[in-house]
Tab-separated table of C-alpha atoms and ligand atoms in Angstrom:
chain	number	residue	atom	x	y	z
A	18	MET	CA	56.355	69.429	95.228
A	19	LYS	CA	57.589	72.175	92.563
A	20	GLU	CA	59.030	71.599	88.558
A	21	TYR	CA	59.998	73.206	85.789
A	22	ASN	CA	62.280	72.590	82.301
A	23	ASP	CA	64.410	74.432	80.490
A	24	TYR	CA	64.935	76.691	84.244
A	25	SER	CA	67.952	78.787	84.737
A	26	LEU	CA	70.170	77.563	87.075
A	27	LEU	CA	71.640	81.279	87.743
A	28	ASN	CA	70.125	81.585	90.868
A	29	HIS	CA	71.210	78.247	91.965
A	30	ASN	CA	74.867	78.130	92.448
A	31	THR	CA	76.909	80.535	94.991
A	32	PHE	CA	79.414	81.523	91.624
A	33	GLY	CA	75.468	83.383	89.592
A	34	MET	CA	76.919	80.918	86.252
A	35	ASP	CA	73.829	81.226	83.785
A	36	VAL	CA	73.082	78.022	82.666
A	37	LYS	CA	69.996	75.941	82.498
A	38	ALA	CA	68.571	72.601	83.893
A	39	LYS	CA	67.069	70.694	81.214
A	40	ARG	CA	63.912	69.509	84.908
A	41	TYR	CA	64.498	70.667	87.757
A	42	VAL	CA	61.890	69.917	90.739
A	43	GLU	CA	61.961	70.087	94.528
A	44	TYR	CA	59.991	68.008	96.041
A	45	ASP	CA	58.815	67.956	100.134
A	46	SER	CA	59.531	64.702	101.269
A	47	GLU	CA	60.507	60.875	101.337
A	48	GLU	CA	57.298	60.121	99.465
A	49	GLU	CA	57.056	63.048	97.364
A	50	LEU	CA	61.287	61.880	96.489
A	51	LYS	CA	60.187	58.195	95.709
A	52	THR	CA	57.385	59.361	92.973
A	53	LEU	CA	59.425	60.969	91.726
A	54	ILE	CA	61.821	58.134	91.116
A	55	PRO	CA	60.652	55.746	87.999
A	56	THR	CA	59.860	59.126	85.897
A	57	LEU	CA	63.779	60.644	85.750
A	58	GLU	CA	66.657	60.698	82.707
A	59	SER	CA	69.737	58.442	83.017
A	60	GLU	CA	71.538	61.810	84.361
A	61	VAL	CA	70.604	63.466	87.476
A	62	LEU	CA	72.047	66.219	89.595
A	63	HIS	CA	70.414	65.724	92.920
A	64	MET	CA	71.319	69.692	94.010
A	65	GLY	CA	72.352	71.697	97.589
A	66	GLY	CA	72.328	75.273	97.936
A	67	GLY	CA	74.655	74.754	94.492
A	68	SER	CA	78.217	76.965	96.697
A	69	ASN	CA	80.572	74.665	95.766
A	70	LEU	CA	80.147	73.361	92.025
A	71	LEU	CA	81.251	74.564	88.663
A	72	PHE	CA	78.221	74.089	85.401
A	73	LYS	CA	81.004	74.509	82.704
A	74	GLY	CA	77.503	74.696	80.425
A	75	ASP	CA	73.878	73.847	80.582
A	76	PHE	CA	72.724	70.094	82.417
A	77	ALA	CA	70.876	68.270	79.662
A	78	GLY	CA	69.312	66.065	83.159
A	79	THR	CA	67.171	66.334	86.120
A	80	VAL	CA	68.298	68.316	89.080
A	81	LEU	CA	66.879	67.512	92.189
A	82	HIS	CA	66.099	70.159	94.880
A	83	SER	CA	64.795	68.458	98.431
A	84	ALA	CA	62.733	70.844	100.430
A	85	ILE	CA	62.403	68.320	102.865
A	86	ARG	CA	62.452	70.531	105.856
A	87	GLY	CA	62.025	70.563	109.991
A	88	ILE	CA	65.012	69.923	112.916
A	89	GLU	CA	63.430	67.347	115.525
A	90	ILE	CA	65.267	66.459	119.699
A	91	VAL	CA	65.042	62.999	119.060
A	92	GLU	CA	66.810	61.505	121.278
A	93	GLU	CA	68.447	62.013	125.134
A	94	LYS	CA	70.966	61.127	127.138
A	95	GLY	CA	72.431	62.066	130.003
A	96	ASP	CA	74.725	65.263	127.948
A	97	GLU	CA	74.193	63.910	124.738
A	98	VAL	CA	70.782	65.172	122.643
A	99	LEU	CA	70.724	63.550	119.190
A	100	VAL	CA	68.748	65.992	117.236
A	101	ARG	CA	67.622	65.081	113.307
A	102	VAL	CA	67.542	67.530	110.410
A	103	GLY	CA	65.764	67.225	106.731
A	104	ALA	CA	68.564	67.731	103.959
A	105	GLY	CA	66.503	70.630	102.588
A	106	GLU	CA	66.970	73.044	106.002
A	107	VAL	CA	69.947	75.387	104.940
A	108	TRP	CA	72.653	74.695	107.180
A	109	ASP	CA	73.234	78.077	109.001
A	110	ASP	CA	70.053	77.999	109.809
A	111	PHE	CA	69.978	74.270	112.207
A	112	VAL	CA	73.600	75.945	113.451
A	113	ALA	CA	71.553	79.118	115.206
A	114	TRP	CA	69.918	76.952	116.055
A	115	ALA	CA	70.939	74.465	117.494
A	116	VAL	CA	73.331	78.260	119.163
A	117	ALA	CA	70.436	79.342	120.505
A	118	GLN	CA	68.627	75.698	122.614
A	119	GLY	CA	72.421	75.990	124.365
A	120	LEU	CA	73.640	72.678	121.969
A	121	GLY	CA	77.068	72.379	121.023
A	122	GLY	CA	78.658	70.713	118.281
A	123	VAL	CA	78.109	72.522	115.146
A	124	GLU	CA	79.018	75.814	116.643
A	125	ASN	CA	82.641	76.296	114.420
A	126	LEU	CA	80.922	75.257	111.667
A	127	SER	CA	78.655	79.006	111.254
A	128	LEU	CA	78.182	80.640	108.008
A	129	ILE	CA	78.850	77.234	106.353
A	130	PRO	CA	76.965	77.736	102.900
A	131	GLY	CA	74.332	75.510	101.794
A	132	GLU	CA	72.321	72.364	103.117
A	133	VAL	CA	72.385	70.026	105.569
A	134	GLY	CA	72.669	67.018	103.224
A	135	ALA	CA	75.206	68.173	101.468
A	136	SER	CA	76.892	68.912	105.351
A	137	ALA	CA	76.783	64.749	105.216
A	138	VAL	CA	78.381	64.273	101.693
A	139	GLN	CA	80.388	66.738	101.009
A	140	ASN	CA	81.873	66.065	105.876
A	141	ILE	CA	82.068	70.098	105.968
A	142	GLY	CA	84.733	71.708	107.695
A	143	ALA	CA	86.193	74.555	109.738
A	144	TYR	CA	88.205	76.172	112.218
A	145	GLY	CA	89.203	72.491	114.199
A	146	VAL	CA	85.760	70.155	113.299
A	147	GLU	CA	84.281	68.507	110.766
A	148	ALA	CA	80.866	67.546	109.957
A	149	LYS	CA	82.131	64.056	110.921
A	150	ASP	CA	82.427	64.681	114.723
A	151	VAL	CA	78.821	65.640	115.017
A	152	ILE	CA	77.002	62.962	112.874
A	153	ALA	CA	74.727	61.024	113.940
A	154	LEU	CA	73.832	58.619	110.999
A	155	VAL	CA	72.403	59.543	107.359
A	156	GLU	CA	68.827	58.567	105.903
A	157	ALA	CA	68.558	58.086	102.414
A	158	VAL	CA	67.374	57.143	99.143
A	159	GLU	CA	68.525	54.548	96.757
A	160	LEU	CA	67.464	57.027	93.301
A	161	GLN	CA	67.600	53.662	91.531
A	162	ASN	CA	65.197	51.605	93.574
A	163	GLY	CA	63.428	54.357	95.236
A	164	GLN	CA	65.041	51.736	98.746
A	165	LYS	CA	65.935	54.162	101.773
A	166	ARG	CA	68.522	53.053	103.863
A	167	VAL	CA	69.897	54.881	107.457
A	168	PHE	CA	73.669	54.903	107.326
A	169	GLY	CA	76.223	55.006	110.370
A	170	THR	CA	78.719	57.192	110.256
A	171	LEU	CA	81.797	54.924	109.670
A	172	GLU	CA	79.727	52.581	106.965
A	173	CYS	CA	79.816	57.222	105.626
A	174	ASP	CA	83.498	56.477	105.356
A	175	TYR	CA	83.942	60.301	106.238
A	176	ALA	CA	87.787	61.959	105.411
A	177	TYR	CA	88.902	65.154	104.620
A	178	ARG	CA	85.554	67.288	102.663
A	179	GLN	CA	86.159	62.812	101.434
A	180	SER	CA	82.929	60.296	102.094
A	181	ILE	CA	81.191	57.311	100.075
A	182	PHE	CA	78.618	59.742	99.132
A	183	LYS	CA	81.413	61.027	96.757
A	184	LYS	CA	83.298	57.971	96.226
A	185	GLN	CA	81.217	54.580	96.215
A	186	LEU	CA	78.110	55.549	96.345
A	187	LYS	CA	78.748	58.400	93.977
A	188	GLY	CA	75.226	60.394	92.883
A	189	LYS	CA	73.674	56.993	93.211
A	190	TYR	CA	71.792	58.355	96.692
A	191	ALA	CA	69.328	61.452	98.230
A	192	ILE	CA	70.683	62.080	102.314
A	193	THR	CA	66.346	63.017	103.305
A	194	TYR	CA	67.720	64.015	106.712
A	195	VAL	CA	71.111	64.235	108.901
A	196	THR	CA	70.575	63.336	112.625
A	197	TYR	CA	74.104	65.199	114.934
A	198	ARG	CA	74.769	64.834	118.473
A	199	LEU	CA	75.053	67.383	120.674
A	200	GLN	CA	75.933	68.132	123.552
A	201	LYS	CA	73.798	69.627	126.307
A	202	THR	CA	78.101	70.592	128.461
A	203	PRO	CA	80.096	72.040	125.123
A	204	GLN	CA	82.859	71.322	124.530
A	205	LEU	CA	84.229	74.388	123.900
A	206	LYS	CA	87.251	74.214	120.957
A	207	LEU	CA	89.440	77.493	120.209
A	208	GLU	CA	92.895	76.402	119.588
A	209	TYR	CA	91.713	76.466	115.093
A	210	GLY	CA	94.271	79.579	113.849
A	211	ASN	CA	92.757	83.350	115.094
A	212	ILE	CA	90.220	81.731	116.855
A	213	LYS	CA	91.420	83.206	120.731
A	214	ALA	CA	92.779	86.179	119.892
A	215	VAL	CA	89.519	87.439	117.539
A	216	LEU	CA	87.493	86.194	121.644
A	217	GLY	CA	90.037	88.559	123.507
A	218	GLU	CA	90.033	89.325	127.357
A	219	LYS	CA	86.166	87.602	127.145
A	220	LYS	CA	85.612	85.562	130.069
A	221	ASP	CA	82.570	82.811	130.682
A	222	LEU	CA	82.946	82.052	126.846
A	223	THR	CA	79.209	79.693	125.623
A	224	ILE	CA	79.042	78.391	122.337
A	225	ALA	CA	77.050	81.801	121.120
A	226	ASP	CA	80.851	83.240	121.765
A	227	VAL	CA	83.120	81.264	119.673
A	228	ARG	CA	80.179	81.368	116.680
A	229	GLN	CA	79.771	85.161	116.478
A	230	ALA	CA	84.087	85.245	116.184
A	231	ILE	CA	83.224	82.666	113.655
A	232	ILE	CA	81.526	84.650	112.071
A	233	ASP	CA	83.621	88.124	112.379
A	234	ILE	CA	86.202	86.194	111.467
A	235	ARG	CA	84.636	84.361	107.904
A	236	ASN	CA	83.797	87.479	106.990
A	237	ALA	CA	86.926	88.935	106.976
A	238	LYS	CA	88.925	86.615	104.850
A	239	LEU	CA	85.094	85.119	103.089
A	240	PRO	CA	84.434	86.829	99.947
A	241	ASP	CA	80.052	87.072	100.518
A	242	PRO	CA	78.463	85.189	96.897
A	243	LYS	CA	75.884	87.184	96.662
A	244	VAL	CA	78.409	90.524	96.244
A	245	GLN	CA	81.124	88.276	94.245
A	246	GLY	CA	80.282	84.635	92.662
A	247	ASN	CA	82.662	82.413	93.907
A	248	ALA	CA	81.619	78.610	95.455
A	249	GLY	CA	84.249	79.019	98.685
A	250	SER	CA	87.425	76.985	99.004
A	251	PHE	CA	87.838	76.238	95.369
A	252	PHE	CA	90.963	73.716	96.717
A	253	MET	CA	91.590	70.469	99.044
A	254	ASN	CA	94.601	71.689	101.733
A	255	PRO	CA	96.876	69.020	99.730
A	256	VAL	CA	98.702	66.128	102.552
A	257	VAL	CA	101.981	65.001	101.957
A	258	SER	CA	105.032	63.102	103.007
A	259	ARG	CA	107.553	63.859	105.214
A	260	GLU	CA	110.497	64.647	103.847
A	261	LYS	CA	108.331	66.539	101.007
A	262	PHE	CA	107.152	68.616	103.617
A	263	LEU	CA	110.839	69.330	105.285
A	264	SER	CA	112.783	70.168	102.627
A	265	ILE	CA	109.568	72.733	101.052
A	266	GLN	CA	110.242	73.681	105.674
A	267	LYS	CA	113.826	74.550	104.554
A	268	ASP	CA	112.926	77.114	101.801
A	269	TYR	CA	109.982	78.330	103.557
A	270	PRO	CA	110.505	78.308	107.411
A	271	ASN	CA	107.695	80.489	108.293
A	272	MET	CA	105.398	77.970	106.082
A	273	PRO	CA	101.946	76.594	106.832
A	274	PHE	CA	100.881	73.166	108.595
A	275	TYR	CA	99.733	70.479	109.919
A	276	GLU	CA	99.906	67.043	111.816
A	277	VAL	CA	97.332	64.858	109.918
A	278	GLU	CA	97.539	61.192	109.597
A	279	GLY	CA	99.333	59.701	106.834
A	280	GLY	CA	101.898	62.980	106.753
A	281	VAL	CA	102.348	66.820	106.680
A	282	LYS	CA	98.588	69.128	105.398
A	283	ILE	CA	99.993	72.340	103.786
A	284	PRO	CA	97.520	75.253	103.296
A	285	ALA	CA	96.754	75.116	99.717
A	286	GLY	CA	95.743	79.082	99.991
A	287	TRP	CA	98.944	79.883	101.521
A	288	MET	CA	100.974	78.471	98.450
A	289	ILE	CA	98.771	80.338	96.073
A	290	ASP	CA	99.606	82.977	98.273
A	291	GLN	CA	103.740	82.577	97.722
A	292	CYS	CA	103.484	81.965	93.958
A	293	GLY	CA	101.495	85.963	93.574
A	294	TRP	CA	98.037	85.329	92.765
A	295	LYS	CA	96.629	86.721	95.080
A	296	GLY	CA	94.605	89.515	94.610
A	297	LYS	CA	95.233	88.842	90.725
A	298	SER	CA	93.792	87.624	87.822
A	299	LEU	CA	93.398	85.898	84.581
A	300	GLY	CA	90.390	87.651	81.906
A	301	ARG	CA	87.228	87.492	85.041
A	302	ALA	CA	88.457	84.987	86.825
A	303	GLY	CA	89.466	86.444	89.992
A	304	VAL	CA	91.430	84.767	93.654
A	305	HIS	CA	90.065	85.978	96.035
A	306	ASP	CA	92.787	89.131	97.710
A	307	LYS	CA	91.944	87.981	101.218
A	308	GLN	CA	91.978	84.022	100.900
A	309	ALA	CA	93.488	82.293	98.200
A	310	LEU	CA	92.737	79.513	98.836
A	311	VAL	CA	88.755	81.176	96.895
A	312	LEU	CA	88.345	81.294	93.385
A	313	VAL	CA	85.806	84.095	92.247
A	314	ASN	CA	83.831	85.225	89.315
A	315	LEU	CA	85.250	88.851	88.670
A	316	GLY	CA	81.504	89.536	86.829
A	317	GLY	CA	80.747	87.200	84.537
A	318	ALA	CA	82.985	85.119	84.337
A	319	THR	CA	82.114	81.437	81.785
A	320	SER	CA	83.615	78.705	83.361
A	321	ASP	CA	85.930	78.260	81.236
A	322	GLU	CA	87.589	81.723	82.387
A	323	ILE	CA	87.881	79.676	85.909
A	324	ILE	CA	89.161	77.062	84.258
A	325	THR	CA	91.730	78.303	82.922
A	326	LEU	CA	93.048	80.482	86.497
A	327	CYS	CA	92.508	77.528	88.775
A	328	GLU	CA	94.402	74.960	85.833
A	329	THR	CA	96.781	77.842	85.670
A	330	VAL	CA	97.083	78.417	89.155
A	331	CYS	CA	97.409	74.588	90.117
A	332	LYS	CA	101.254	75.073	87.003
A	333	ASP	CA	102.220	77.702	88.938
A	334	VAL	CA	102.172	75.755	92.541
A	335	TYR	CA	103.341	72.237	90.859
A	336	GLU	CA	106.467	74.398	89.126
A	337	LYS	CA	107.464	76.192	92.669
A	338	PHE	CA	106.360	73.222	94.944
A	339	GLY	CA	106.480	69.948	92.870
A	340	ILE	CA	102.836	69.284	94.907
A	341	GLU	CA	99.772	69.287	93.074
A	342	ILE	CA	97.445	70.412	94.576
A	343	HIS	CA	92.899	69.725	93.253
A	344	PRO	CA	90.018	71.618	93.422
A	345	GLU	CA	87.317	70.404	95.883
A	346	VAL	CA	84.156	72.382	93.930
A	347	ASN	CA	83.237	69.361	92.129
A	348	LEU	CA	82.779	70.388	88.232
A	349	ILE	CA	79.925	69.103	86.370
B	606	EPU	N1	97.485	81.718	104.270
B	606	EPU	C1	97.768	82.432	103.823
B	606	EPU	N2	97.406	83.414	102.844
B	606	EPU	C2	96.259	82.637	101.517
B	606	EPU	C3	95.188	82.177	102.723
B	606	EPU	C4	95.738	81.343	103.731
B	606	EPU	O1	99.167	82.720	103.707
B	606	EPU	O2	95.393	83.892	100.754
B	606	EPU	C5	97.369	80.823	105.336
B	606	EPU	C6	96.845	81.470	106.312
B	606	EPU	O3	97.282	82.041	107.211
B	606	EPU	C7	96.577	80.180	108.092
B	606	EPU	C8	97.132	79.010	106.620
B	606	EPU	O4	97.465	79.071	104.987
B	606	EPU	O5	98.557	80.197	107.881
B	606	EPU	C9	95.695	78.553	106.682
B	606	EPU	O6	94.100	79.396	105.970
B	606	EPU	P1	92.911	79.383	106.795
B	606	EPU	O7	93.240	79.371	108.256
B	606	EPU	O8	92.835	80.499	106.302
B	606	EPU	O9	92.402	77.982	106.161
B	606	EPU	P2	92.142	77.286	104.876
B	606	EPU	O10	93.432	75.900	105.445
B	606	EPU	O11	93.497	78.759	103.958
B	606	EPU	C10	90.181	75.202	105.382
B	606	EPU	C11	89.314	75.539	104.512
B	606	EPU	C12	88.424	76.312	104.757
B	606	EPU	C13	87.569	76.631	106.055
B	606	EPU	C14	89.085	77.222	106.677
B	606	EPU	C15	89.399	76.794	108.193
B	606	EPU	C16	89.538	73.750	102.843
B	606	EPU	C17	89.974	73.073	101.623
B	606	EPU	N3	89.533	75.083	103.330
B	606	EPU	O12	90.713	76.678	105.085
B	606	EPU	O13	86.673	75.697	104.251
B	606	EPU	O14	86.481	77.548	106.448
B	606	EPU	O15	89.719	76.326	107.325
B	606	EPU	O16	88.771	76.069	109.009
B	606	EPU	O17	90.420	73.153	103.790
B	606	EPU	C18	85.618	75.917	102.585
B	606	EPU	O18	85.425	74.336	102.644
B	606	EPU	O19	84.783	76.520	101.193
B	606	EPU	C19	86.177	76.831	103.330
B	606	EPU	C20	86.332	78.203	103.343
């Protein structure tokens, strides 16, 4: 266990905000977490890799971070392999491990920043795959009383970038392990965007080829947080009614869209781009020049500057399209 007071979170948030936590504790096991619980103050923030949050200022309570490690095959049934992974493993290390073992299911989620625990909170998703498609169960400890609970996938109530851990149970549980269901005979998912174009004419494709293609696409479009502070997509893609979609499509026949349950999803990045924001900035906060869904810290930006840019962009999108967009990044 590691514990610090007045601890700088600069290296623990990919936006690069220089804020402090009153107390920061990193635990290595469920047992350590349970011993910690009686010592917790009322204000607790459980952090993963800090790749999906924006600190508005110092954090006056305790920041908890899991260093629970381990990747273990726990069951093999026919083509299916269940793999139990510690919440503190770096997500992409797990993806690299799965691909090296020839186990399919997570290769489209290559290079997503963050840790395994957050994959189950956030239902991370990219290139046609979401974490919920591969999660078999989630082990968690209740922060109020130290009781362990195992959640089946349905109990996690997953939806686009949503789960029970972000809604009814927000802040109530610390995820300790996630078990994923992987395939020995992978079904490649190549339908999203330009995956096929990037793979080209290559024959006998493997999950390693798909991982490499996704890595190439992400590297070309998304800024590296080590170079320029950011938290990936800043906004969620809104779902609008069919009527609303058709009325906008009349004016923008080339608008990209995805049919989803309950309506039509319109890429917020496309709308922000149409508003002319791509590559523009307000103060030291900017809209990424290759993917307008990503807000970046141009160097020394305050969270107020990022939030002002966020609000201005939302207002402009609303004025142009009549659609509200909302941050997917958690504001702390
Ligand atoms: N587009 C533009 N201009 C832009 C950005 C996008 O015209 O500046 C258009 C693209 O050409 C494309 C469409 O909008 O037709 C969608 O763009 P893209 O495929 O890049 O995906 P996205 O919807 O903007 C989502 C995820 C990303 C994920 C990609 C790929 C959310 C909030 N974001 O972005 O996730 O990598 O799909 O699956 O759903 C993240 O969560 O941090 C993240 C990067």
